[in-house]
Amino acid sequence: MAIKIPTVQRIDRCDVGGILHAITQDGCCIVKNFTDAATVAQVNAETRPYLEADVPWKGDLFPPETRRCSNLAGRSRTVREKWLVDPLIRACNAKFVDKTTSNFYGETKHTYTSEAVCSIAVTFDIGPGGKAQRLHRDDKNYHVHHPDQTQTGYQIGTDVEMAFLVAGVKTTIENGATLAIPGSHLWGSDRAPKVEEATYAEMEAGDCWIMLGGLYHAGGANITNNERRIVHGLFFTRGFLRQEENIYLANSADDVLSWSDAAQKALGYTLSSPNIGFVEFKTPLQYLHGVPADALGDFDPSQEKRN
Ligand SMILES: O=C(O)CCC(=O)C(=O)O
Ligand SMILES: [Fe+2]
């Protein structure tokens, strides 16, 4: 039986209701005209020096042809002050990621809302020859269990993460447009994704791909000879998915490096498997020790290798 590949809905940014509906239905959508050409050009210019300085990844997470600009919100004023705080992004996070609960504090009932926080902001620039990533759910990092919702429909609150990828260039099947399976946010954790079920999020520069953390997707293969596929990504997660006490700001590098390995680990200076807590794609301890970027590989060596 031929596999039916769902299409991606393309909706103009002024139709916020339509965008929220499409994400509920499909787990993703493309927002047309998310931003204008001048803003895209500015962000491309602000990130170019960092992309040019980046070195090939040695491992499975990215093909060696990919260059990244990590700490994107810190490094690009335009990303930080325009896109990160865009009302459309806030509206999406408010619906899918913010969390409100009520508790008794003594005999008084209190209701608290934890707002989504940017978990990672990074540019992905896939160069010619770059192979596709494996299909994955980004929320594997948060160990999310997904119930099978294919019969019931999507229940808001199932996801703890969502991503916004703004096209820095026109993205095509040839240059590595993101691969995705619309509707796969509804799949139970036991169902494996197949490449034959995926479609491509082809975008014009300035469009924005939005997806929930439970949607299967992957960076595409770049089979061109001379095009670079640049997308600028903002990923948000629940605001409370972090440590209660922020000791990272309270202790100097020298203090931390004088602690025992076990204490460093207990206090979060190693990573949570697979990929939580890195800085400039290094573990905090590699970063504090000044390990050069070209000495690095995959974070979690226990991850299964590709077939
Ligand atoms: O580059 C892309 O299109 C997506 C990258 C991605 O999914 C990832 O690195 O988790
Ligand atoms: Fe991903």
PDB file of C-alpha atoms and ligand atoms in Angstrom:
ATOM      1  CA  MET A   1       0.000   0.000   0.000  1.00  0.00           C
ATOM      2  CA  ALA A   2       1.341   3.423  -0.947  1.00  0.00           C
ATOM      3  CA  ILE A   3       2.185   5.594   2.029  1.00  0.00           C
ATOM      4  CA  LYS A   4       0.103   8.789   2.139  1.00  0.00           C
ATOM      5  CA  ILE A   5       2.388  11.715   2.909  1.00  0.00           C
ATOM      6  CA  PRO A   6       0.584  14.568   4.671  1.00  0.00           C
ATOM      7  CA  THR A   7       1.221  18.073   3.380  1.00  0.00           C
ATOM      8  CA  VAL A   8       2.463  21.026   5.395  1.00  0.00           C
ATOM      9  CA  GLN A   9       0.011  23.899   5.836  1.00  0.00           C
ATOM     10  CA  ARG A  10       1.318  27.339   4.779  1.00  0.00           C
ATOM     11  CA  ILE A  11      -0.354  30.204   6.596  1.00  0.00           C
ATOM     12  CA  ASP A  12       0.337  33.941   6.606  1.00  0.00           C
ATOM     13  CA  ARG A  13       1.606  35.345   9.888  1.00  0.00           C
ATOM     14  CA  CYS A  14      -1.443  37.572  10.339  1.00  0.00           C
ATOM     15  CA  ASP A  15      -3.691  34.479  10.739  1.00  0.00           C
ATOM     16  CA  VAL A  16      -2.651  33.580  14.289  1.00  0.00           C
ATOM     17  CA  GLY A  17      -5.765  31.448  14.895  1.00  0.00           C
ATOM     18  CA  GLY A  18      -5.075  29.479  11.719  1.00  0.00           C
ATOM     19  CA  ILE A  19      -1.458  28.899  12.755  1.00  0.00           C
ATOM     20  CA  LEU A  20      -2.433  27.622  16.218  1.00  0.00           C
ATOM     21  CA  HIS A  21      -5.060  25.348  14.642  1.00  0.00           C
ATOM     22  CA  ALA A  22      -2.592  23.928  12.103  1.00  0.00           C
ATOM     23  CA  ILE A  23      -0.034  23.184  14.849  1.00  0.00           C
ATOM     24  CA  THR A  24      -2.720  21.409  16.908  1.00  0.00           C
ATOM     25  CA  GLN A  25      -3.748  19.362  13.858  1.00  0.00           C
ATOM     26  CA  ASP A  26      -0.369  18.604  12.282  1.00  0.00           C
ATOM     27  CA  GLY A  27       2.219  19.437  14.976  1.00  0.00           C
ATOM     28  CA  CYS A  28       3.769  21.893  12.545  1.00  0.00           C
ATOM     29  CA  CYS A  29       3.185  24.543   9.906  1.00  0.00           C
ATOM     30  CA  ILE A  30       5.032  27.055   7.742  1.00  0.00           C
ATOM     31  CA  VAL A  31       4.384  30.694   8.567  1.00  0.00           C
ATOM     32  CA  LYS A  32       4.574  32.792   5.421  1.00  0.00           C
ATOM     33  CA  ASN A  33       6.122  36.263   5.735  1.00  0.00           C
ATOM     34  CA  PHE A  34       7.245  35.719   9.307  1.00  0.00           C
ATOM     35  CA  THR A  35       9.855  38.448   8.797  1.00  0.00           C
ATOM     36  CA  ASP A  36      11.076  40.769   6.033  1.00  0.00           C
ATOM     37  CA  ALA A  37      14.062  40.503   3.675  1.00  0.00           C
ATOM     38  CA  ALA A  38      16.055  43.285   5.376  1.00  0.00           C
ATOM     39  CA  THR A  39      15.782  41.594   8.784  1.00  0.00           C
ATOM     40  CA  VAL A  40      16.842  38.240   7.339  1.00  0.00           C
ATOM     41  CA  ALA A  41      19.845  39.886   5.657  1.00  0.00           C
ATOM     42  CA  GLN A  42      20.800  41.520   8.960  1.00  0.00           C
ATOM     43  CA  VAL A  43      20.644  38.220  10.874  1.00  0.00           C
ATOM     44  CA  ASN A  44      22.604  36.443   8.131  1.00  0.00           C
ATOM     45  CA  ALA A  45      25.287  39.143   8.414  1.00  0.00           C
ATOM     46  CA  GLU A  46      25.358  38.995  12.233  1.00  0.00           C
ATOM     47  CA  THR A  47      25.813  35.214  12.237  1.00  0.00           C
ATOM     48  CA  ARG A  48      28.226  34.858   9.290  1.00  0.00           C
ATOM     49  CA  PRO A  49      31.467  35.410  11.280  1.00  0.00           C
ATOM     50  CA  TYR A  50      30.475  32.700  13.764  1.00  0.00           C
ATOM     51  CA  LEU A  51      29.446  30.260  11.025  1.00  0.00           C
ATOM     52  CA  GLU A  52      32.726  30.859   9.222  1.00  0.00           C
ATOM     53  CA  ALA A  53      34.681  30.255  12.435  1.00  0.00           C
ATOM     54  CA  ASP A  54      32.858  27.007  13.300  1.00  0.00           C
ATOM     55  CA  VAL A  55      34.532  23.639  12.723  1.00  0.00           C
ATOM     56  CA  PRO A  56      33.150  20.260  11.532  1.00  0.00           C
ATOM     57  CA  TRP A  57      31.330  18.156  14.136  1.00  0.00           C
ATOM     58  CA  LYS A  58      32.908  14.747  14.713  1.00  0.00           C
ATOM     59  CA  GLY A  59      29.956  12.478  15.379  1.00  0.00           C
ATOM     60  CA  ASP A  60      26.410  11.648  14.405  1.00  0.00           C
ATOM     61  CA  LEU A  61      24.576  14.748  15.668  1.00  0.00           C
ATOM     62  CA  PHE A  62      25.453  16.854  12.602  1.00  0.00           C
ATOM     63  CA  PRO A  63      27.143  16.035   9.281  1.00  0.00           C
ATOM     64  CA  PRO A  64      30.667  17.514   9.121  1.00  0.00           C
ATOM     65  CA  GLU A  65      29.500  19.940   6.403  1.00  0.00           C
ATOM     66  CA  THR A  66      27.166  21.721   8.889  1.00  0.00           C
ATOM     67  CA  ARG A  67      28.267  24.948  10.545  1.00  0.00           C
ATOM     68  CA  ARG A  68      26.488  26.331  13.583  1.00  0.00           C
ATOM     69  CA  CYS A  69      26.184  29.625  15.384  1.00  0.00           C
ATOM     70  CA  SER A  70      25.351  28.733  18.977  1.00  0.00           C
ATOM     71  CA  ASN A  71      24.280  31.338  21.539  1.00  0.00           C
ATOM     72  CA  LEU A  72      22.384  32.888  18.640  1.00  0.00           C
ATOM     73  CA  ALA A  73      20.256  35.143  20.858  1.00  0.00           C
ATOM     74  CA  GLY A  74      23.348  36.422  22.667  1.00  0.00           C
ATOM     75  CA  ARG A  75      25.277  36.999  19.448  1.00  0.00           C
ATOM     76  CA  SER A  76      22.594  38.448  17.172  1.00  0.00           C
ATOM     77  CA  ARG A  77      20.922  41.594  18.455  1.00  0.00           C
ATOM     78  CA  THR A  78      18.281  41.278  15.735  1.00  0.00           C
ATOM     79  CA  VAL A  79      17.328  37.717  16.677  1.00  0.00           C
ATOM     80  CA  ARG A  80      17.193  38.683  20.339  1.00  0.00           C
ATOM     81  CA  GLU A  81      15.256  41.920  20.107  1.00  0.00           C
ATOM     82  CA  LYS A  82      12.973  41.055  17.155  1.00  0.00           C
ATOM     83  CA  TRP A  83      12.320  37.329  16.735  1.00  0.00           C
ATOM     84  CA  LEU A  84      12.806  36.012  20.285  1.00  0.00           C
ATOM     85  CA  VAL A  85      10.151  38.435  21.540  1.00  0.00           C
ATOM     86  CA  ASP A  86       7.870  38.292  18.494  1.00  0.00           C
ATOM     87  CA  PRO A  87       4.187  38.278  19.609  1.00  0.00           C
ATOM     88  CA  LEU A  88       3.429  35.346  17.300  1.00  0.00           C
ATOM     89  CA  ILE A  89       6.109  33.236  19.003  1.00  0.00           C
ATOM     90  CA  ARG A  90       4.728  34.264  22.403  1.00  0.00           C
ATOM     91  CA  ALA A  91       1.191  33.309  21.311  1.00  0.00           C
ATOM     92  CA  CYS A  92       2.381  29.845  20.212  1.00  0.00           C
ATOM     93  CA  ASN A  93       4.319  29.280  23.406  1.00  0.00           C
ATOM     94  CA  ALA A  94       1.361  30.486  25.491  1.00  0.00           C
ATOM     95  CA  LYS A  95      -0.851  27.843  23.885  1.00  0.00           C
ATOM     96  CA  PHE A  96       1.516  24.871  23.709  1.00  0.00           C
ATOM     97  CA  VAL A  97       4.364  25.283  26.221  1.00  0.00           C
ATOM     98  CA  ASP A  98       3.411  27.578  29.127  1.00  0.00           C
ATOM     99  CA  LYS A  99       2.171  25.598  32.125  1.00  0.00           C
ATOM    100  CA  THR A 100      -0.470  26.623  34.659  1.00  0.00           C
ATOM    101  CA  THR A 101      -1.254  24.619  37.777  1.00  0.00           C
ATOM    102  CA  SER A 102      -3.108  25.270  41.039  1.00  0.00           C
ATOM    103  CA  ASN A 103      -1.903  24.262  44.488  1.00  0.00           C
ATOM    104  CA  PHE A 104      -2.975  24.726  48.060  1.00  0.00           C
ATOM    105  CA  TYR A 105      -0.594  26.896  50.062  1.00  0.00           C
ATOM    106  CA  GLY A 106      -2.053  26.281  53.473  1.00  0.00           C
ATOM    107  CA  GLU A 107      -5.795  26.385  52.854  1.00  0.00           C
ATOM    108  CA  THR A 108      -5.567  28.972  50.109  1.00  0.00           C
ATOM    109  CA  LYS A 109      -5.572  27.852  46.527  1.00  0.00           C
ATOM    110  CA  HIS A 110      -2.950  29.517  44.350  1.00  0.00           C
ATOM    111  CA  THR A 111      -2.636  29.337  40.588  1.00  0.00           C
ATOM    112  CA  TYR A 112       0.798  29.775  39.011  1.00  0.00           C
ATOM    113  CA  THR A 113       1.835  30.042  35.379  1.00  0.00           C
ATOM    114  CA  SER A 114       5.376  29.135  34.331  1.00  0.00           C
ATOM    115  CA  GLU A 115       6.140  30.810  31.002  1.00  0.00           C
ATOM    116  CA  ALA A 116       8.180  29.101  28.309  1.00  0.00           C
ATOM    117  CA  VAL A 117      11.864  29.964  28.179  1.00  0.00           C
ATOM    118  CA  CYS A 118      14.276  29.834  25.268  1.00  0.00           C
ATOM    119  CA  SER A 119      16.141  26.576  25.708  1.00  0.00           C
ATOM    120  CA  ILE A 120      18.532  26.933  22.772  1.00  0.00           C
ATOM    121  CA  ALA A 121      18.978  29.405  19.924  1.00  0.00           C
ATOM    122  CA  VAL A 122      21.239  28.281  17.099  1.00  0.00           C
ATOM    123  CA  THR A 123      21.788  28.765  13.373  1.00  0.00           C
ATOM    124  CA  PHE A 124      22.152  25.615  11.244  1.00  0.00           C
ATOM    125  CA  ASP A 125      24.069  26.097   8.003  1.00  0.00           C
ATOM    126  CA  ILE A 126      24.230  22.860   5.986  1.00  0.00           C
ATOM    127  CA  GLY A 127      26.953  22.890   3.331  1.00  0.00           C
ATOM    128  CA  PRO A 128      27.083  20.994   0.009  1.00  0.00           C
ATOM    129  CA  GLY A 129      27.427  17.241   0.559  1.00  0.00           C
ATOM    130  CA  GLY A 130      25.888  17.278   4.035  1.00  0.00           C
ATOM    131  CA  LYS A 131      23.889  14.110   4.690  1.00  0.00           C
ATOM    132  CA  ALA A 132      20.410  14.185   6.258  1.00  0.00           C
ATOM    133  CA  GLN A 133      20.081  13.768  10.001  1.00  0.00           C
ATOM    134  CA  ARG A 134      18.100  10.813  11.281  1.00  0.00           C
ATOM    135  CA  LEU A 135      14.402  11.550  11.922  1.00  0.00           C
ATOM    136  CA  HIS A 136      14.024  12.437  15.587  1.00  0.00           C
ATOM    137  CA  ARG A 137      11.883  14.177  18.185  1.00  0.00           C
ATOM    138  CA  ASP A 138      13.718  17.100  19.747  1.00  0.00           C
ATOM    139  CA  ASP A 139      12.001  16.400  23.066  1.00  0.00           C
ATOM    140  CA  LYS A 140      14.005  13.185  23.472  1.00  0.00           C
ATOM    141  CA  ASN A 141      16.261  15.499  25.468  1.00  0.00           C
ATOM    142  CA  TYR A 142      13.436  15.977  27.977  1.00  0.00           C
ATOM    143  CA  HIS A 143      12.533  12.269  28.143  1.00  0.00           C
ATOM    144  CA  VAL A 144       8.941  12.944  27.128  1.00  0.00           C
ATOM    145  CA  HIS A 145       6.589   9.983  26.934  1.00  0.00           C
ATOM    146  CA  HIS A 146       4.065  10.373  24.109  1.00  0.00           C
ATOM    147  CA  PRO A 147       0.724   8.562  24.336  1.00  0.00           C
ATOM    148  CA  ASP A 148      -0.831   7.439  21.034  1.00  0.00           C
ATOM    149  CA  GLN A 149      -3.236  10.272  20.180  1.00  0.00           C
ATOM    150  CA  THR A 150      -3.962   9.268  16.596  1.00  0.00           C
ATOM    151  CA  GLN A 151      -7.556   8.276  17.485  1.00  0.00           C
ATOM    152  CA  THR A 152      -8.336  10.886  20.149  1.00  0.00           C
ATOM    153  CA  GLY A 153      -6.804  13.990  18.597  1.00  0.00           C
ATOM    154  CA  TYR A 154      -4.146  16.180  20.174  1.00  0.00           C
ATOM    155  CA  GLN A 155      -4.374  17.113  23.815  1.00  0.00           C
ATOM    156  CA  ILE A 156      -2.787  20.509  24.519  1.00  0.00           C
ATOM    157  CA  GLY A 157      -0.045  20.092  27.125  1.00  0.00           C
ATOM    158  CA  THR A 158       1.367  16.855  25.722  1.00  0.00           C
ATOM    159  CA  ASP A 159       4.449  18.697  24.498  1.00  0.00           C
ATOM    160  CA  VAL A 160       7.014  20.525  26.618  1.00  0.00           C
ATOM    161  CA  GLU A 161       8.903  22.100  23.750  1.00  0.00           C
ATOM    162  CA  MET A 162       8.416  23.892  20.453  1.00  0.00           C
ATOM    163  CA  ALA A 163      10.748  25.193  17.763  1.00  0.00           C
ATOM    164  CA  PHE A 164      10.775  28.087  15.314  1.00  0.00           C
ATOM    165  CA  LEU A 165      13.184  27.842  12.373  1.00  0.00           C
ATOM    166  CA  VAL A 166      13.440  31.028  10.292  1.00  0.00           C
ATOM    167  CA  ALA A 167      14.742  30.504   6.757  1.00  0.00           C
ATOM    168  CA  GLY A 168      17.860  32.595   6.122  1.00  0.00           C
ATOM    169  CA  VAL A 169      17.801  31.522   2.455  1.00  0.00           C
ATOM    170  CA  LYS A 170      15.246  29.827   0.202  1.00  0.00           C
ATOM    171  CA  THR A 171      15.264  26.202   1.372  1.00  0.00           C
ATOM    172  CA  THR A 172      14.687  23.427  -1.164  1.00  0.00           C
ATOM    173  CA  ILE A 173      14.629  19.646  -1.298  1.00  0.00           C
ATOM    174  CA  GLU A 174      18.069  19.867  -2.942  1.00  0.00           C
ATOM    175  CA  ASN A 175      19.771  22.203  -0.475  1.00  0.00           C
ATOM    176  CA  GLY A 176      18.571  20.492   2.715  1.00  0.00           C
ATOM    177  CA  ALA A 177      15.120  21.781   3.642  1.00  0.00           C
ATOM    178  CA  THR A 178      14.003  20.276   6.969  1.00  0.00           C
ATOM    179  CA  LEU A 179      12.380  16.836   6.573  1.00  0.00           C
ATOM    180  CA  ALA A 180       9.271  16.284   8.675  1.00  0.00           C
ATOM    181  CA  ILE A 181       6.284  14.022   9.219  1.00  0.00           C
ATOM    182  CA  PRO A 182       3.176  16.190   9.770  1.00  0.00           C
ATOM    183  CA  GLY A 183       0.872  14.496  12.267  1.00  0.00           C
ATOM    184  CA  SER A 184       3.651  12.527  13.957  1.00  0.00           C
ATOM    185  CA  HIS A 185       3.208  14.591  17.151  1.00  0.00           C
ATOM    186  CA  LEU A 186       0.208  12.274  17.695  1.00  0.00           C
ATOM    187  CA  TRP A 187       2.231   9.085  17.563  1.00  0.00           C
ATOM    188  CA  GLY A 188       2.875   6.976  20.604  1.00  0.00           C
ATOM    189  CA  SER A 189       6.449   6.580  21.796  1.00  0.00           C
ATOM    190  CA  ASP A 190       6.635   3.049  20.342  1.00  0.00           C
ATOM    191  CA  ARG A 191       6.124   4.020  16.691  1.00  0.00           C
ATOM    192  CA  ALA A 192       9.254   4.350  14.553  1.00  0.00           C
ATOM    193  CA  PRO A 193       9.383   7.084  11.875  1.00  0.00           C
ATOM    194  CA  LYS A 194      10.132   6.123   8.284  1.00  0.00           C
ATOM    195  CA  VAL A 195      11.838   8.440   5.795  1.00  0.00           C
ATOM    196  CA  GLU A 196       9.203   7.451   3.185  1.00  0.00           C
ATOM    197  CA  GLU A 197       6.566   9.115   5.417  1.00  0.00           C
ATOM    198  CA  ALA A 198       8.359  12.462   5.504  1.00  0.00           C
ATOM    199  CA  THR A 199       7.874  15.595   3.458  1.00  0.00           C
ATOM    200  CA  TYR A 200      10.053  18.706   3.112  1.00  0.00           C
ATOM    201  CA  ALA A 201       9.507  22.088   4.737  1.00  0.00           C
ATOM    202  CA  GLU A 202      10.546  24.122   1.700  1.00  0.00           C
ATOM    203  CA  MET A 203      10.509  27.834   2.549  1.00  0.00           C
ATOM    204  CA  GLU A 204      11.225  31.242   1.096  1.00  0.00           C
ATOM    205  CA  ALA A 205      13.753  33.325   3.036  1.00  0.00           C
ATOM    206  CA  GLY A 206      11.827  34.963   5.901  1.00  0.00           C
ATOM    207  CA  ASP A 207       9.276  32.153   6.273  1.00  0.00           C
ATOM    208  CA  CYS A 208       9.249  30.289   9.594  1.00  0.00           C
ATOM    209  CA  TRP A 209       8.853  26.561  10.232  1.00  0.00           C
ATOM    210  CA  ILE A 210       7.094  25.889  13.522  1.00  0.00           C
ATOM    211  CA  MET A 211       6.988  22.431  15.104  1.00  0.00           C
ATOM    212  CA  LEU A 212       6.182  20.854  18.431  1.00  0.00           C
ATOM    213  CA  GLY A 213       8.917  18.997  20.330  1.00  0.00           C
ATOM    214  CA  GLY A 214       7.165  15.689  19.611  1.00  0.00           C
ATOM    215  CA  LEU A 215       7.165  16.069  15.807  1.00  0.00           C
ATOM    216  CA  TYR A 216       9.511  13.782  13.881  1.00  0.00           C
ATOM    217  CA  HIS A 217      11.852  15.805  11.659  1.00  0.00           C
ATOM    218  CA  ALA A 218      15.494  16.037  10.549  1.00  0.00           C
ATOM    219  CA  GLY A 219      17.863  18.435   8.851  1.00  0.00           C
ATOM    220  CA  GLY A 220      17.786  17.470   5.150  1.00  0.00           C
ATOM    221  CA  ALA A 221      20.624  16.387   2.851  1.00  0.00           C
ATOM    222  CA  ASN A 222      22.328  19.101   0.800  1.00  0.00           C
ATOM    223  CA  ILE A 223      22.953  17.591  -2.631  1.00  0.00           C
ATOM    224  CA  THR A 224      23.858  20.895  -4.320  1.00  0.00           C
ATOM    225  CA  ASN A 225      27.415  21.789  -5.291  1.00  0.00           C
ATOM    226  CA  ASN A 226      27.420  25.354  -4.099  1.00  0.00           C
ATOM    227  CA  GLU A 227      24.395  26.302  -1.972  1.00  0.00           C
ATOM    228  CA  ARG A 228      24.421  26.645   1.789  1.00  0.00           C
ATOM    229  CA  ARG A 229      21.132  26.001   3.607  1.00  0.00           C
ATOM    230  CA  ILE A 230      20.836  28.475   6.467  1.00  0.00           C
ATOM    231  CA  VAL A 231      18.040  28.443   9.057  1.00  0.00           C
ATOM    232  CA  HIS A 232      18.009  30.352  12.331  1.00  0.00           C
ATOM    233  CA  GLY A 233      16.416  28.328  15.132  1.00  0.00           C
ATOM    234  CA  LEU A 234      14.734  29.329  18.380  1.00  0.00           C
ATOM    235  CA  PHE A 235      13.682  26.465  20.655  1.00  0.00           C
ATOM    236  CA  PHE A 236      11.520  26.982  23.738  1.00  0.00           C
ATOM    237  CA  THR A 237      10.709  24.703  26.620  1.00  0.00           C
ATOM    238  CA  ARG A 238       8.784  24.799  29.880  1.00  0.00           C
ATOM    239  CA  GLY A 239      10.211  27.540  32.086  1.00  0.00           C
ATOM    240  CA  PHE A 240      10.667  25.178  35.016  1.00  0.00           C
ATOM    241  CA  LEU A 241      12.781  22.608  33.181  1.00  0.00           C
ATOM    242  CA  ARG A 242      15.906  23.928  34.836  1.00  0.00           C
ATOM    243  CA  GLN A 243      17.526  23.807  38.265  1.00  0.00           C
ATOM    244  CA  GLU A 244      15.826  25.698  41.106  1.00  0.00           C
ATOM    245  CA  GLU A 245      19.035  27.355  42.280  1.00  0.00           C
ATOM    246  CA  ASN A 246      21.157  28.960  39.579  1.00  0.00           C
ATOM    247  CA  ILE A 247      24.614  28.320  41.002  1.00  0.00           C
ATOM    248  CA  TYR A 248      26.235  28.796  37.580  1.00  0.00           C
ATOM    249  CA  LEU A 249      26.158  32.541  38.188  1.00  0.00           C
ATOM    250  CA  ALA A 250      27.333  32.276  41.790  1.00  0.00           C
ATOM    251  CA  ASN A 251      30.604  30.327  41.449  1.00  0.00           C
ATOM    252  CA  SER A 252      33.710  31.252  39.471  1.00  0.00           C
ATOM    253  CA  ALA A 253      35.369  28.928  36.950  1.00  0.00           C
ATOM    254  CA  ASP A 254      38.303  28.514  39.361  1.00  0.00           C
ATOM    255  CA  ASP A 255      35.929  27.527  42.171  1.00  0.00           C
ATOM    256  CA  VAL A 256      34.216  24.922  40.014  1.00  0.00           C
ATOM    257  CA  LEU A 257      37.467  23.467  38.668  1.00  0.00           C
ATOM    258  CA  SER A 258      38.704  22.980  42.251  1.00  0.00           C
ATOM    259  CA  TRP A 259      35.709  20.734  43.109  1.00  0.00           C
ATOM    260  CA  SER A 260      35.736  16.926  42.936  1.00  0.00           C
ATOM    261  CA  ASP A 261      34.471  15.221  39.763  1.00  0.00           C
ATOM    262  CA  ALA A 262      31.541  13.762  41.705  1.00  0.00           C
ATOM    263  CA  ALA A 263      30.537  17.176  43.069  1.00  0.00           C
ATOM    264  CA  GLN A 264      30.800  18.785  39.624  1.00  0.00           C
ATOM    265  CA  LYS A 265      28.547  16.060  38.240  1.00  0.00           C
ATOM    266  CA  ALA A 266      26.016  16.325  41.069  1.00  0.00           C
ATOM    267  CA  LEU A 267      25.799  20.088  40.515  1.00  0.00           C
ATOM    268  CA  GLY A 268      25.121  19.830  36.778  1.00  0.00           C
ATOM    269  CA  TYR A 269      28.537  20.536  35.201  1.00  0.00           C
ATOM    270  CA  THR A 270      28.202  17.401  33.088  1.00  0.00           C
ATOM    271  CA  LEU A 271      25.327  16.842  30.648  1.00  0.00           C
ATOM    272  CA  SER A 272      21.959  15.227  31.121  1.00  0.00           C
ATOM    273  CA  SER A 273      21.769  12.464  28.496  1.00  0.00           C
ATOM    274  CA  PRO A 274      21.431  12.934  25.636  1.00  0.00           C
ATOM    275  CA  ASN A 275      22.010  16.654  25.046  1.00  0.00           C
ATOM    276  CA  ILE A 276      20.990  18.959  27.894  1.00  0.00           C
ATOM    277  CA  GLY A 277      23.280  21.544  29.448  1.00  0.00           C
ATOM    278  CA  PHE A 278      25.999  22.205  26.856  1.00  0.00           C
ATOM    279  CA  VAL A 279      27.580  25.548  26.109  1.00  0.00           C
ATOM    280  CA  GLU A 280      28.968  26.323  22.644  1.00  0.00           C
ATOM    281  CA  PHE A 281      28.425  22.595  21.942  1.00  0.00           C
ATOM    282  CA  LYS A 282      30.865  21.691  24.747  1.00  0.00           C
ATOM    283  CA  THR A 283      30.144  20.211  28.154  1.00  0.00           C
ATOM    284  CA  PRO A 284      30.442  22.861  30.882  1.00  0.00           C
ATOM    285  CA  LEU A 285      33.683  21.240  32.096  1.00  0.00           C
ATOM    286  CA  GLN A 286      35.181  21.159  28.575  1.00  0.00           C
ATOM    287  CA  TYR A 287      34.213  24.819  28.283  1.00  0.00           C
ATOM    288  CA  LEU A 288      35.803  25.759  31.624  1.00  0.00           C
ATOM    289  CA  HIS A 289      38.958  23.791  30.730  1.00  0.00           C
ATOM    290  CA  GLY A 290      39.149  25.615  27.354  1.00  0.00           C
ATOM    291  CA  VAL A 291      38.972  22.410  25.285  1.00  0.00           C
ATOM    292  CA  PRO A 292      39.147  23.421  21.586  1.00  0.00           C
ATOM    293  CA  ALA A 293      36.008  22.833  19.517  1.00  0.00           C
ATOM    294  CA  ASP A 294      37.743  20.552  17.018  1.00  0.00           C
ATOM    295  CA  ALA A 295      38.521  18.055  19.814  1.00  0.00           C
ATOM    296  CA  LEU A 296      34.825  17.336  20.403  1.00  0.00           C
ATOM    297  CA  GLY A 297      32.414  14.569  19.374  1.00  0.00           C
ATOM    298  CA  ASP A 298      28.881  13.400  20.212  1.00  0.00           C
ATOM    299  CA  PHE A 299      27.823  14.159  23.762  1.00  0.00           C
ATOM    300  CA  ASP A 300      26.401  10.758  24.563  1.00  0.00           C
ATOM    301  CA  PRO A 301      28.717   7.966  23.396  1.00  0.00           C
ATOM    302  CA  SER A 302      26.088   5.393  24.429  1.00  0.00           C
ATOM    303  CA  GLN A 303      23.790   6.498  21.567  1.00  0.00           C
ATOM    304  CA  GLU A 304      23.206   3.770  18.992  1.00  0.00           C
ATOM    305  CA  LYS A 305      25.210   4.224  15.812  1.00  0.00           C
ATOM    306  CA  ARG A 306      23.518   4.632  12.431  1.00  0.00           C
ATOM    307  CA  ASN A 307      22.723   1.423  10.539  1.00  0.00           C
TER     308      ASN A 307
HETATM  309  O1  LIG B   1      18.714  21.807  10.351  1.00  0.00           O
HETATM  310  C1  LIG B   1      17.527  21.464  10.442  1.00  0.00           C
HETATM  311  O2  LIG B   1      16.703  21.617   9.530  1.00  0.00           O
HETATM  312  C2  LIG B   1      17.015  20.835  11.724  1.00  0.00           C
HETATM  313  C3  LIG B   1      18.119  20.501  12.691  1.00  0.00           C
HETATM  314  C4  LIG B   1      17.622  19.633  13.789  1.00  0.00           C
HETATM  315  O3  LIG B   1      16.557  19.114  13.738  1.00  0.00           O
HETATM  316  C5  LIG B   1      18.437  19.365  14.989  1.00  0.00           C
HETATM  317  O4  LIG B   1      19.664  19.614  14.974  1.00  0.00           O
HETATM  318  O5  LIG B   1      17.860  18.887  15.999  1.00  0.00           O
HETATM  319 FE    FE B   2      15.855  18.437  15.651  1.00  0.00          FE
END
